């Protein structure tokens, strides 16, 4: 938990630009919602090609994958209920590309649609929050005795050395 | 912002993942298979190696052994090698299309090098066990059993007749009271006689007597009408009763025919002895094919009629495939499969094409053929056929078995035990199964058969006769519901057997026939009991009514005519006197 907190603080305090962190959160969420497959590989390719913060992406991916163990069944059931439209089914049946991405599987389709809906708002919100943090919170937080004690602790110093 | 080294990072990650998969996938699959199979069978499962090759994508499983949990020193199933080549593109789309599946050295019940662990005892369902002794029972049906099975119409018609008689009983009891009173008729007769014999003094006397005569005449007519009504009622009753009796007799004849069919005695003896001997046995064998249907049923697509829909239960299942209107491949499809099966020192080669449950997508049926050779108990077995799940599940099967060595098989038990000591059996046949409806034809030839029999003379005669035959051939047909097919077994030997076995067997059949006839006649007599009395009563009352009717008609006509003639004569005499004598 301490390591996780230190990692978050390190990213937030790093030189990475807010949009790099914001998109990392958005794409991490999308990758986390989706079951592992070609779409996940495609997202990893995007993350590698663009200067998106890898640490944040991996962190959010892990967190969201965990959340899917809780909400996966509900998402699948809702998708099954709303994905019975003949037009959509026809489209999925005709396109082997969509089937290649396993979008004819309920959980993949539901996670993909939800992830795409959340991608932009979450990325934008992440960017804004990082900016707000850096502009308003970071300098004040650095002055907190708790943070100074934490930063001075051997554990954090050791962690920073290792990283 | 493009990361220039992005491709490199991605490719390195991908390569690392593929390398990991390549290195550890085989082990992961092996552990997964061992875990799943052990959980399913409840005994130790061993797989020596599982490897995956990428081009083409192939899975190899070496030396699989599944311990028999009832006999841990042996395996239930084992094979030396299995290889499945998967098509990559359909697999990426989520469909399992296997180009070639080969299983070599498949064996059943091989001995293990060391006893396997057993986690769970065998759970054999006693209902699945087949009691051959029970199945091979030889029992001639008895009369009571046949009567019970026949759904006799005689009883129903008899009950109808009894009901009718009951309804008519009251009517018939009231009839005598409706008949004209004999004393009253005699009184009327006496009055008419007195009137007609009396002298008519004058016209007024004539008018008075005529009026009196008319009154008597009206009374007689009223009595005659009552009599006519009674006669009609009697006629109606008689007709209804006769119809009911006729229906009862017809039902009795029909029942007799039905009983003859059931007892197979219409040819006058032992003709269809093969049916009696083997009918139930073959029916049970066909019925066991239902197990095949039950095995296949879960794989039948849900759109087929009769398949239960249970969407509610499936809501909780994760990641289902959406019901697409069309799909490029079936969910699973094994294009070619070859199984090399080692059985009892021989070898079976089974080849299958297009194994799937969605035949409409590939527009072809699953075809299979098997050839077994080199068995000590069987010189050749050939099996071929096809199977398709379309609007209905359709299976066609042809078989040819040659030289099956049958030894020590018991047919029947106790007094009716017929023991087949040894024989060589050959059979050819075909079977068509549409859902659970079966149609089957088979020819079975038994050569060099040696029978021995129990002390029962009938069975001994049968065994002696069968032993004299160089060849015993049977034609077996079955149709209907697979769990309870109608089986017919005929043999050219039947007539010969019937002619030859004239002893106790013939007598037994004759006794059965007599017993049946007498029981049916008894049934008829019981139903008809009392009806003849009613008919006699009807006839008696009818005769009485007819006699009365004749009497009344006679009185009405004869006496009335006498009065008129007398009056006319008197008028003529008077006129003659007034006109001055007559001439």
XYZ file of C-alpha atoms in Angstrom, chain A:
163
model
C 0.000 0.000 0.000
C 2.856 2.293 0.914
C 4.639 1.374 -2.296
C 1.479 2.072 -4.278
C 1.064 5.468 -2.628
C 4.724 6.312 -3.231
C 4.423 5.273 -6.862
C 1.348 7.488 -7.369
C 3.086 10.423 -5.720
C 6.183 9.843 -7.779
C 4.220 9.908 -11.030
C 2.242 12.946 -9.982
C 5.386 14.758 -9.019
C 7.341 13.666 -12.085
C 8.056 15.556 -15.232
C 5.354 13.670 -17.141
C 2.817 16.029 -18.651
C -0.749 15.967 -17.324
C -2.197 14.674 -20.642
C 0.272 11.765 -20.618
C -1.039 10.789 -17.204
C -4.682 11.512 -18.156
C -4.539 9.307 -21.272
C -2.689 6.654 -19.293
C -5.619 6.582 -16.838
C -8.194 6.444 -19.696
C -6.405 3.709 -21.662
C -5.577 1.791 -18.487
C -9.277 1.814 -17.663
C -10.157 0.542 -21.163
C -7.512 -2.203 -21.032
C -8.613 -3.177 -17.538
C -12.248 -3.504 -18.462
C -11.517 -5.682 -21.494
C -10.688 -9.362 -21.178
C -7.152 -9.933 -22.483
C -7.139 -10.242 -26.273
C -6.234 -8.516 -29.501
C -7.902 -5.286 -28.360
C -5.701 -5.262 -25.286
C -2.620 -5.760 -27.464
C -3.797 -2.894 -29.682
C -4.135 -0.627 -26.618
C -0.655 -1.638 -25.434
C 0.660 -0.759 -28.903
C -0.959 2.695 -28.626
C 0.544 3.179 -25.175
C 3.971 2.173 -26.484
C 3.773 4.325 -29.615
C 2.646 7.480 -27.840
C 4.440 8.966 -24.882
C 1.784 7.819 -22.465
C 2.884 7.283 -18.895
C 3.497 3.547 -18.657
C 3.537 3.328 -14.864
C 0.106 4.989 -14.556
C -1.283 2.832 -17.401
C -0.131 -0.405 -15.773
C -1.415 0.698 -12.375
C -4.885 1.610 -13.628
C -5.015 -1.514 -15.842
C -4.377 -3.681 -12.774
C -6.932 -1.851 -10.634
C -9.661 -2.003 -13.282
C -9.007 -5.685 -14.009
C -9.657 -6.296 -10.314
C -12.868 -4.277 -10.470
C -14.087 -6.417 -13.346
C -14.098 -9.451 -11.048
C -16.793 -7.622 -9.090
C -18.805 -5.948 -11.856
C -18.062 -8.312 -14.788
C -21.182 -10.466 -14.403
C -23.501 -7.483 -14.223
C -21.887 -5.858 -17.247
C -22.179 -9.113 -19.204
C -25.854 -9.512 -18.298
C -26.670 -5.937 -19.285
C -24.820 -6.352 -22.582
C -26.687 -9.573 -23.367
C -29.956 -7.792 -22.755
C -29.204 -4.732 -24.891
C -27.146 -6.322 -27.663
C -29.974 -8.295 -29.241
C -30.738 -5.656 -31.858
C -30.959 -7.323 -35.305
C -28.952 -4.508 -36.917
C -26.046 -4.917 -34.501
C -26.124 -8.707 -34.770
C -26.137 -8.472 -38.572
C -23.180 -6.071 -38.474
C -21.235 -8.377 -36.179
C -22.088 -11.407 -38.320
C -20.899 -9.727 -41.525
C -17.630 -8.314 -40.220
C -14.870 -10.797 -39.516
C -12.728 -7.900 -38.229
C -15.187 -7.226 -35.427
C -15.246 -10.942 -34.685
C -11.445 -10.959 -34.716
C -11.592 -8.488 -31.834
C -14.184 -10.812 -30.202
C -16.782 -8.066 -30.187
C -19.470 -10.729 -30.683
C -18.669 -11.882 -27.150
C -20.905 -10.142 -24.653
C -18.286 -9.224 -22.065
C -15.837 -7.896 -24.671
C -18.565 -5.872 -26.376
C -19.913 -4.489 -23.114
C -16.458 -3.647 -21.764
C -15.408 -2.087 -25.064
C -18.498 0.127 -25.307
C -18.244 1.176 -21.643
C -14.491 1.758 -21.949
C -14.866 3.838 -25.111
C -17.638 5.893 -23.494
C -15.459 6.554 -20.457
C -12.141 6.987 -22.309
C -12.369 10.664 -23.257
C -14.104 11.939 -20.090
C -11.722 9.984 -17.849
C -8.637 11.093 -19.831
C -9.805 14.717 -19.735
C -10.731 14.483 -16.052
C -7.381 12.854 -15.268
C -5.511 15.636 -17.081
C -7.491 18.328 -15.262
C -6.974 16.675 -11.873
C -3.222 16.313 -12.403
C -3.068 19.969 -13.392
C -5.106 20.969 -10.341
C -2.935 18.816 -8.106
C 0.263 20.264 -9.429
C -1.028 23.858 -9.346
C -2.732 23.842 -5.966
C -2.032 20.762 -3.877
C 1.534 19.668 -4.627
C 3.396 22.641 -3.094
C 1.206 22.566 0.025
C 1.496 18.818 0.334
C 5.267 19.008 0.175
C 5.185 21.175 3.279
C 3.203 18.631 5.324
C 5.272 17.103 8.087
C 3.833 13.665 7.358
C 5.011 13.835 3.761
C 8.398 15.121 4.786
C 8.675 12.280 7.310
C 7.609 9.818 4.665
C 10.122 11.163 2.161
C 12.830 11.037 4.816
C 12.020 7.443 5.747
C 14.542 4.819 4.756
C 11.903 2.763 3.002
C 10.962 5.545 0.568
C 14.583 6.467 0.032
C 15.371 2.850 -0.716
C 12.374 2.665 -3.096
C 13.471 5.819 -4.913
C 17.004 4.440 -5.232
C 15.705 1.217 -6.704
C 13.566 3.111 -9.198
